[in-house]
Short mmCIF file of N, CA and C in Angstrom, two decimals:
data_model
loop_
_atom_site.label_atom_id
_atom_site.label_comp_id
_atom_site.label_asym_id
_atom_site.label_seq_id
_atom_site.Cartn_x
_atom_site.Cartn_y
_atom_site.Cartn_z
N MET A 27 146.92 -17.23 160.10
CA MET A 27 147.62 -17.83 161.24
C MET A 27 148.18 -16.72 162.13
N SER A 28 147.95 -16.81 163.40
CA SER A 28 148.40 -15.81 164.36
C SER A 28 149.80 -16.14 164.88
N MET A 29 150.50 -15.09 165.29
CA MET A 29 151.83 -15.32 165.87
C MET A 29 151.73 -16.05 167.21
N TYR A 30 150.52 -16.11 167.78
CA TYR A 30 150.34 -16.78 169.07
C TYR A 30 149.87 -18.22 168.92
N THR A 31 149.64 -18.66 167.71
CA THR A 31 149.18 -20.03 167.48
C THR A 31 150.25 -21.01 167.99
N GLY A 32 149.81 -21.91 168.84
CA GLY A 32 150.73 -22.91 169.38
C GLY A 32 151.61 -22.39 170.51
N ALA A 33 151.35 -21.17 171.00
CA ALA A 33 152.16 -20.61 172.10
C ALA A 33 151.96 -21.45 173.36
N LYS A 34 153.05 -21.71 174.06
CA LYS A 34 152.99 -22.50 175.30
C LYS A 34 153.65 -21.72 176.42
N THR A 35 153.21 -22.01 177.63
CA THR A 35 153.77 -21.33 178.80
C THR A 35 153.77 -22.26 179.99
N VAL A 36 154.40 -21.83 181.07
CA VAL A 36 154.38 -22.56 182.34
C VAL A 36 154.04 -21.57 183.44
N VAL A 37 153.58 -22.09 184.56
CA VAL A 37 153.33 -21.28 185.74
C VAL A 37 154.47 -21.54 186.71
N ARG A 38 155.17 -20.49 187.11
CA ARG A 38 156.31 -20.62 188.02
C ARG A 38 155.83 -20.34 189.45
N THR A 39 156.14 -21.23 190.37
CA THR A 39 155.82 -21.04 191.78
C THR A 39 157.12 -21.11 192.58
N VAL A 40 157.03 -20.88 193.87
CA VAL A 40 158.23 -20.96 194.71
C VAL A 40 158.75 -22.39 194.80
N TYR A 41 157.91 -23.37 194.48
CA TYR A 41 158.30 -24.77 194.60
C TYR A 41 158.86 -25.33 193.30
N ASP A 42 158.22 -24.99 192.17
CA ASP A 42 158.62 -25.58 190.90
C ASP A 42 157.81 -24.94 189.78
N ASN A 43 158.13 -25.30 188.56
CA ASN A 43 157.35 -24.87 187.41
C ASN A 43 156.31 -25.93 187.08
N SER A 44 155.15 -25.48 186.57
CA SER A 44 154.12 -26.42 186.15
C SER A 44 154.54 -27.07 184.84
N SER A 45 153.75 -28.02 184.41
CA SER A 45 153.95 -28.58 183.08
C SER A 45 153.58 -27.52 182.04
N ARG A 46 154.17 -27.61 180.87
CA ARG A 46 153.85 -26.66 179.80
C ARG A 46 152.43 -26.87 179.33
N PHE A 47 151.75 -25.77 179.01
CA PHE A 47 150.41 -25.87 178.46
C PHE A 47 150.23 -24.80 177.40
N GLU A 48 149.30 -25.06 176.48
CA GLU A 48 149.06 -24.14 175.37
C GLU A 48 148.21 -22.96 175.84
N VAL A 49 148.58 -21.77 175.39
CA VAL A 49 147.82 -20.56 175.67
C VAL A 49 146.80 -20.41 174.56
N LYS A 50 145.51 -20.44 174.93
CA LYS A 50 144.46 -20.40 173.92
C LYS A 50 143.72 -19.08 173.88
N VAL A 51 143.76 -18.28 174.96
CA VAL A 51 143.07 -16.98 175.00
C VAL A 51 144.00 -15.95 175.60
N GLY A 52 143.67 -14.68 175.38
CA GLY A 52 144.43 -13.59 175.98
C GLY A 52 145.50 -13.06 175.06
N MET A 53 146.22 -12.06 175.59
CA MET A 53 147.31 -11.43 174.84
C MET A 53 148.56 -11.40 175.68
N ASP A 54 149.68 -11.34 175.00
CA ASP A 54 150.94 -11.23 175.72
C ASP A 54 151.05 -9.87 176.40
N GLN A 55 151.75 -9.85 177.53
CA GLN A 55 152.01 -8.60 178.24
C GLN A 55 152.72 -7.63 177.30
N GLY A 56 152.26 -6.39 177.24
CA GLY A 56 152.88 -5.39 176.39
C GLY A 56 152.39 -5.39 174.96
N SER A 57 151.39 -6.20 174.65
CA SER A 57 150.85 -6.23 173.30
C SER A 57 150.30 -4.85 172.93
N ALA A 58 150.52 -4.43 171.69
CA ALA A 58 150.03 -3.14 171.21
C ALA A 58 148.50 -3.11 171.16
N LEU A 59 147.87 -4.26 171.14
CA LEU A 59 146.40 -4.30 171.12
C LEU A 59 145.77 -4.03 172.49
N SER A 60 146.50 -4.25 173.57
CA SER A 60 145.93 -4.11 174.92
C SER A 60 145.31 -2.74 175.17
N PRO A 61 146.03 -1.62 174.94
CA PRO A 61 145.41 -0.32 175.21
C PRO A 61 144.22 -0.04 174.30
N LEU A 62 144.31 -0.47 173.04
CA LEU A 62 143.20 -0.25 172.12
C LEU A 62 141.95 -1.00 172.59
N LEU A 63 142.12 -2.26 172.96
CA LEU A 63 140.97 -3.04 173.44
C LEU A 63 140.41 -2.48 174.74
N PHE A 64 141.30 -2.00 175.62
CA PHE A 64 140.84 -1.39 176.87
C PHE A 64 139.94 -0.19 176.58
N VAL A 65 140.37 0.69 175.68
CA VAL A 65 139.59 1.88 175.36
C VAL A 65 138.27 1.50 174.70
N ILE A 66 138.29 0.52 173.81
CA ILE A 66 137.06 0.09 173.14
C ILE A 66 136.05 -0.45 174.16
N VAL A 67 136.50 -1.31 175.06
CA VAL A 67 135.60 -1.89 176.07
C VAL A 67 135.12 -0.82 177.04
N THR A 68 136.03 0.03 177.51
CA THR A 68 135.65 1.09 178.46
C THR A 68 134.68 2.06 177.81
N GLU A 69 134.91 2.39 176.56
CA GLU A 69 134.00 3.27 175.82
C GLU A 69 132.61 2.65 175.76
N ALA A 70 132.55 1.37 175.46
CA ALA A 70 131.26 0.68 175.33
C ALA A 70 130.50 0.60 176.65
N ILE A 71 131.21 0.29 177.75
CA ILE A 71 130.49 0.11 179.01
C ILE A 71 130.22 1.43 179.73
N SER A 72 130.87 2.53 179.31
CA SER A 72 130.71 3.79 180.04
C SER A 72 129.76 4.77 179.37
N THR A 73 129.14 4.39 178.27
CA THR A 73 128.27 5.33 177.55
C THR A 73 127.12 5.84 178.40
N GLU A 74 126.66 5.06 179.36
CA GLU A 74 125.51 5.45 180.18
C GLU A 74 125.86 6.43 181.30
N PHE A 75 127.12 6.46 181.74
CA PHE A 75 127.43 7.27 182.92
C PHE A 75 128.56 8.27 182.77
N ARG A 76 129.25 8.27 181.67
CA ARG A 76 130.38 9.20 181.55
C ARG A 76 129.92 10.62 181.23
N VAL A 77 130.79 11.57 181.53
CA VAL A 77 130.51 12.97 181.29
C VAL A 77 131.19 13.42 179.99
N ALA A 78 132.35 12.84 179.66
CA ALA A 78 133.12 13.08 178.44
C ALA A 78 134.09 14.25 178.58
N LEU A 79 134.79 14.52 177.48
CA LEU A 79 135.82 15.56 177.47
C LEU A 79 135.23 16.91 177.87
N PRO A 80 135.95 17.77 178.53
CA PRO A 80 137.32 17.61 179.00
C PRO A 80 137.40 17.00 180.39
N TRP A 81 136.29 16.51 180.94
CA TRP A 81 136.25 16.05 182.33
C TRP A 81 136.72 14.61 182.50
N GLU A 82 136.69 13.83 181.45
CA GLU A 82 137.16 12.45 181.50
C GLU A 82 137.95 12.16 180.22
N LEU A 83 139.08 11.52 180.39
CA LEU A 83 139.95 11.23 179.26
C LEU A 83 140.47 9.81 179.39
N LEU A 84 140.20 8.97 178.39
CA LEU A 84 140.74 7.62 178.33
C LEU A 84 142.01 7.66 177.50
N TYR A 85 143.09 7.15 178.07
CA TYR A 85 144.36 7.12 177.36
C TYR A 85 145.06 5.81 177.66
N ALA A 86 145.32 5.03 176.61
CA ALA A 86 145.92 3.69 176.76
C ALA A 86 145.07 2.91 177.76
N ASP A 87 145.63 2.51 178.91
CA ASP A 87 144.82 1.78 179.89
C ASP A 87 144.61 2.62 181.15
N ASP A 88 144.58 3.94 180.97
CA ASP A 88 144.37 4.85 182.10
C ASP A 88 143.13 5.71 181.87
N LEU A 89 142.60 6.21 182.97
CA LEU A 89 141.47 7.13 182.95
C LEU A 89 141.88 8.37 183.73
N VAL A 90 141.65 9.53 183.16
CA VAL A 90 141.88 10.79 183.87
C VAL A 90 140.51 11.40 184.13
N VAL A 91 140.23 11.74 185.39
CA VAL A 91 138.99 12.40 185.77
C VAL A 91 139.36 13.78 186.29
N ILE A 92 138.73 14.80 185.76
CA ILE A 92 139.03 16.18 186.14
C ILE A 92 137.80 16.76 186.82
N ALA A 93 138.02 17.51 187.90
CA ALA A 93 136.92 18.15 188.62
C ALA A 93 137.40 19.49 189.17
N GLU A 94 136.46 20.37 189.46
CA GLU A 94 136.81 21.68 189.98
C GLU A 94 136.95 21.69 191.50
N THR A 95 136.32 20.74 192.18
CA THR A 95 136.43 20.67 193.64
C THR A 95 136.78 19.24 194.06
N GLN A 96 137.32 19.11 195.26
CA GLN A 96 137.65 17.79 195.77
C GLN A 96 136.40 16.94 195.93
N GLU A 97 135.33 17.55 196.39
CA GLU A 97 134.07 16.83 196.59
C GLU A 97 133.54 16.27 195.27
N ASP A 98 133.61 17.10 194.22
CA ASP A 98 133.15 16.66 192.90
C ASP A 98 134.03 15.54 192.37
N LEU A 99 135.34 15.64 192.61
CA LEU A 99 136.27 14.59 192.17
C LEU A 99 135.95 13.27 192.85
N ILE A 100 135.77 13.29 194.16
CA ILE A 100 135.45 12.07 194.91
C ILE A 100 134.14 11.48 194.40
N LYS A 101 133.15 12.33 194.18
CA LYS A 101 131.86 11.86 193.68
C LYS A 101 132.02 11.20 192.31
N ARG A 102 132.76 11.82 191.41
CA ARG A 102 132.91 11.28 190.06
C ARG A 102 133.76 10.02 190.05
N LEU A 103 134.81 9.96 190.88
CA LEU A 103 135.61 8.74 190.99
C LEU A 103 134.76 7.59 191.50
N ASN A 104 133.91 7.87 192.49
CA ASN A 104 133.03 6.82 193.02
C ASN A 104 132.04 6.34 191.97
N GLU A 105 131.51 7.26 191.17
CA GLU A 105 130.59 6.87 190.10
C GLU A 105 131.29 5.95 189.10
N TRP A 106 132.51 6.30 188.69
CA TRP A 106 133.26 5.45 187.78
C TRP A 106 133.53 4.09 188.41
N LYS A 107 134.03 4.09 189.66
CA LYS A 107 134.37 2.84 190.33
C LYS A 107 133.14 1.94 190.43
N ASN A 108 132.03 2.47 190.90
CA ASN A 108 130.81 1.67 191.07
C ASN A 108 130.29 1.16 189.73
N ASN A 109 130.26 2.02 188.72
CA ASN A 109 129.72 1.63 187.42
C ASN A 109 130.57 0.57 186.73
N VAL A 110 131.89 0.74 186.71
CA VAL A 110 132.71 -0.26 186.02
C VAL A 110 132.76 -1.57 186.80
N GLU A 111 132.73 -1.49 188.13
CA GLU A 111 132.73 -2.73 188.92
C GLU A 111 131.40 -3.47 188.78
N ASN A 112 130.32 -2.75 188.61
CA ASN A 112 129.03 -3.40 188.36
C ASN A 112 129.00 -4.10 187.01
N ARG A 113 129.94 -3.76 186.13
CA ARG A 113 130.03 -4.38 184.81
C ARG A 113 131.18 -5.38 184.72
N GLY A 114 131.74 -5.78 185.86
CA GLY A 114 132.72 -6.85 185.89
C GLY A 114 134.18 -6.43 185.84
N MET A 115 134.47 -5.14 185.78
CA MET A 115 135.87 -4.70 185.79
C MET A 115 136.24 -4.31 187.23
N ARG A 116 137.54 -4.12 187.47
CA ARG A 116 138.00 -3.74 188.80
C ARG A 116 138.80 -2.45 188.71
N VAL A 117 138.65 -1.59 189.70
CA VAL A 117 139.42 -0.36 189.79
C VAL A 117 140.39 -0.52 190.96
N ASN A 118 141.66 -0.32 190.70
CA ASN A 118 142.67 -0.44 191.75
C ASN A 118 142.90 0.94 192.36
N MET A 119 142.29 1.21 193.51
CA MET A 119 142.44 2.51 194.17
C MET A 119 143.87 2.73 194.63
N ASN A 120 144.65 1.66 194.74
CA ASN A 120 146.05 1.78 195.13
C ASN A 120 146.86 2.52 194.05
N LYS A 121 146.42 2.44 192.81
CA LYS A 121 147.11 3.12 191.72
C LYS A 121 146.51 4.48 191.42
N THR A 122 145.45 4.85 192.12
CA THR A 122 144.78 6.12 191.88
C THR A 122 145.57 7.26 192.50
N LYS A 123 145.79 8.30 191.72
CA LYS A 123 146.54 9.45 192.19
C LYS A 123 145.72 10.72 192.02
N VAL A 124 145.95 11.70 192.88
CA VAL A 124 145.25 12.97 192.82
C VAL A 124 146.27 14.06 192.58
N MET A 125 145.97 14.95 191.64
CA MET A 125 146.81 16.11 191.40
C MET A 125 145.94 17.35 191.58
N ILE A 126 146.41 18.28 192.38
CA ILE A 126 145.67 19.51 192.62
C ILE A 126 146.43 20.64 191.95
N SER A 127 145.70 21.45 191.20
CA SER A 127 146.32 22.53 190.46
C SER A 127 145.58 23.83 190.77
N GLY A 128 146.33 24.91 190.86
CA GLY A 128 145.72 26.21 191.07
C GLY A 128 146.41 26.99 192.17
N GLU A 129 146.17 28.30 192.19
CA GLU A 129 146.76 29.14 193.22
C GLU A 129 146.15 28.82 194.58
N ARG A 130 146.95 28.94 195.60
CA ARG A 130 146.54 28.75 197.01
C ARG A 130 145.97 27.38 197.28
N GLN A 131 146.27 26.42 196.44
CA GLN A 131 145.79 25.06 196.67
C GLN A 131 146.87 24.27 197.40
N LYS A 132 146.49 23.54 198.40
CA LYS A 132 147.42 22.68 199.13
C LYS A 132 147.05 21.23 198.86
N PRO A 133 148.05 20.35 198.74
CA PRO A 133 147.73 18.93 198.54
C PRO A 133 146.89 18.40 199.69
N VAL A 134 145.88 17.63 199.37
CA VAL A 134 145.00 17.06 200.37
C VAL A 134 145.69 15.92 201.09
N GLN A 135 146.50 15.17 200.36
CA GLN A 135 147.23 14.06 200.97
C GLN A 135 148.60 13.99 200.32
N LYS A 136 149.58 13.62 201.10
CA LYS A 136 150.95 13.57 200.59
C LYS A 136 151.20 12.26 199.87
N ALA A 137 150.60 11.18 200.32
CA ALA A 137 150.82 9.87 199.72
C ALA A 137 150.07 9.78 198.40
N ALA A 138 150.60 8.97 197.50
CA ALA A 138 149.94 8.75 196.22
C ALA A 138 148.76 7.80 196.37
N ARG A 139 148.68 7.11 197.49
CA ARG A 139 147.63 6.12 197.69
C ARG A 139 146.54 6.70 198.59
N TRP A 140 145.31 6.22 198.40
CA TRP A 140 144.21 6.63 199.26
C TRP A 140 144.36 5.89 200.59
N PRO A 141 144.37 6.61 201.71
CA PRO A 141 144.54 5.92 203.00
C PRO A 141 143.25 5.26 203.46
N CYS A 142 143.39 4.11 204.10
CA CYS A 142 142.25 3.41 204.69
C CYS A 142 141.73 4.24 205.86
N GLY A 143 140.42 4.39 205.96
CA GLY A 143 139.81 5.16 207.03
C GLY A 143 139.94 4.51 208.39
N VAL A 144 140.35 3.23 208.45
CA VAL A 144 140.49 2.53 209.72
C VAL A 144 141.96 2.41 210.11
N CYS A 145 142.79 1.81 209.22
CA CYS A 145 144.19 1.55 209.58
C CYS A 145 145.17 2.59 209.03
N GLY A 146 144.75 3.37 208.03
CA GLY A 146 145.60 4.42 207.49
C GLY A 146 146.52 4.00 206.36
N ARG A 147 146.66 2.69 206.12
CA ARG A 147 147.51 2.23 205.00
C ARG A 147 146.75 2.38 203.69
N GLY A 148 147.47 2.43 202.58
CA GLY A 148 146.85 2.62 201.27
C GLY A 148 145.90 1.51 200.90
N VAL A 149 144.76 1.87 200.32
CA VAL A 149 143.77 0.88 199.90
C VAL A 149 144.01 0.50 198.45
N GLY A 150 143.54 -0.68 198.07
CA GLY A 150 143.65 -1.17 196.71
C GLY A 150 142.29 -1.41 196.12
N SER A 151 142.20 -2.39 195.23
CA SER A 151 140.94 -2.65 194.54
C SER A 151 139.91 -3.32 195.44
N ASN A 152 140.34 -3.98 196.49
CA ASN A 152 139.41 -4.66 197.39
C ASN A 152 139.09 -3.76 198.57
N SER A 153 138.38 -2.66 198.28
CA SER A 153 138.05 -1.68 199.31
C SER A 153 136.63 -1.19 199.10
N ILE A 154 136.10 -0.54 200.12
CA ILE A 154 134.73 -0.02 200.07
C ILE A 154 134.74 1.37 200.69
N GLN A 155 133.84 2.23 200.21
CA GLN A 155 133.80 3.59 200.71
C GLN A 155 132.68 3.75 201.73
N CYS A 156 133.01 4.41 202.84
CA CYS A 156 132.02 4.70 203.87
C CYS A 156 131.03 5.72 203.32
N THR A 157 129.74 5.46 203.46
CA THR A 157 128.72 6.39 202.96
C THR A 157 128.54 7.58 203.87
N SER A 158 129.15 7.55 205.06
CA SER A 158 129.04 8.67 205.99
C SER A 158 130.21 9.64 205.86
N CYS A 159 131.45 9.17 206.07
CA CYS A 159 132.63 10.05 206.02
C CYS A 159 133.33 10.03 204.66
N HIS A 160 132.93 9.12 203.78
CA HIS A 160 133.46 8.98 202.41
C HIS A 160 134.91 8.52 202.36
N LYS A 161 135.43 7.96 203.45
CA LYS A 161 136.79 7.42 203.43
C LYS A 161 136.75 5.99 202.90
N TRP A 162 137.84 5.59 202.22
CA TRP A 162 137.97 4.23 201.73
C TRP A 162 138.46 3.33 202.84
N VAL A 163 137.97 2.09 202.87
CA VAL A 163 138.31 1.14 203.92
C VAL A 163 138.63 -0.21 203.28
N HIS A 164 139.75 -0.84 203.71
CA HIS A 164 140.07 -2.19 203.25
C HIS A 164 138.92 -3.12 203.60
N LYS A 165 138.70 -4.13 202.80
CA LYS A 165 137.66 -5.11 203.13
C LYS A 165 137.97 -5.75 204.48
N LYS A 166 139.26 -6.08 204.72
CA LYS A 166 139.61 -6.74 205.98
C LYS A 166 139.38 -5.81 207.18
N CYS A 167 139.47 -4.49 206.99
CA CYS A 167 139.23 -3.55 208.08
C CYS A 167 137.74 -3.22 208.24
N SER A 168 136.93 -3.57 207.24
CA SER A 168 135.52 -3.21 207.26
C SER A 168 134.67 -4.14 208.11
N GLY A 169 135.15 -5.37 208.30
CA GLY A 169 134.37 -6.36 209.03
C GLY A 169 133.33 -7.05 208.16
N ILE A 170 133.31 -6.76 206.87
CA ILE A 170 132.34 -7.37 205.96
C ILE A 170 132.79 -8.78 205.61
N LYS A 171 131.89 -9.71 205.74
CA LYS A 171 132.13 -11.10 205.34
C LYS A 171 131.39 -11.33 204.04
N GLY A 172 132.02 -11.99 203.09
CA GLY A 172 131.38 -12.27 201.81
C GLY A 172 131.45 -11.08 200.86
N SER A 173 130.45 -10.94 200.02
CA SER A 173 130.45 -9.93 198.96
C SER A 173 130.22 -8.52 199.50
N MET A 174 131.03 -7.58 199.05
CA MET A 174 130.87 -6.18 199.46
C MET A 174 129.75 -5.51 198.69
N TYR A 175 129.36 -6.07 197.55
CA TYR A 175 128.35 -5.43 196.71
C TYR A 175 126.99 -5.33 197.39
N LYS A 176 126.73 -6.22 198.35
CA LYS A 176 125.44 -6.20 199.05
C LYS A 176 125.30 -5.00 199.97
N VAL A 177 126.42 -4.47 200.48
CA VAL A 177 126.37 -3.36 201.43
C VAL A 177 126.98 -2.08 200.87
N MET A 178 127.32 -2.06 199.58
CA MET A 178 128.03 -0.94 198.97
C MET A 178 127.37 0.41 199.21
N ARG A 179 126.08 0.49 199.08
CA ARG A 179 125.38 1.77 199.16
C ARG A 179 125.02 2.18 200.59
N SER A 180 125.30 1.31 201.57
CA SER A 180 124.91 1.63 202.94
C SER A 180 126.01 1.31 203.95
N PHE A 181 127.26 1.23 203.53
CA PHE A 181 128.35 0.88 204.44
C PHE A 181 128.76 2.06 205.31
N ILE A 182 128.83 1.83 206.63
CA ILE A 182 129.32 2.83 207.58
C ILE A 182 130.54 2.23 208.26
N CYS A 183 131.68 2.96 208.22
CA CYS A 183 132.92 2.43 208.78
C CYS A 183 132.90 2.50 210.31
N ARG A 184 133.87 1.81 210.93
CA ARG A 184 133.97 1.77 212.39
C ARG A 184 134.27 3.15 212.98
N GLY A 185 134.92 4.02 212.21
CA GLY A 185 135.24 5.37 212.70
C GLY A 185 134.00 6.25 212.85
N CYS A 186 132.98 5.96 212.09
CA CYS A 186 131.75 6.76 212.16
C CYS A 186 130.82 6.22 213.21
#
């Protein structure tokens, strides 16, 4: 018998709470199993495209990608994003951070978020990269209607 057997919850909205219903799948927020399952699934789906240590490190529910140049980093981040999204997962670029280390290195961007190539605000998981200038663009700024996967490999932003 699981500690979650018979667990019930409600959905809270600005108007009211829903009726109680039984939770039949999933895990509670903060469960110790979450990071382990994330690493197991990510390990399984990334065997075809990962480079491995020391260039990629899976820790809890995070991924660290290391590169020697900014161009290589962008290329490898795009490979990870495209590959995991093609397998049904989502990458939130809004949570993606860049750290530059070394002598005479200057930060490429001051913000922790990747700026949209059109409006300049930080992009999130619903974004696409321009194949010409390699800047990330919000879906709403891209002008794309419907699925972005159809134009992923040939998208050119309005700035180009």
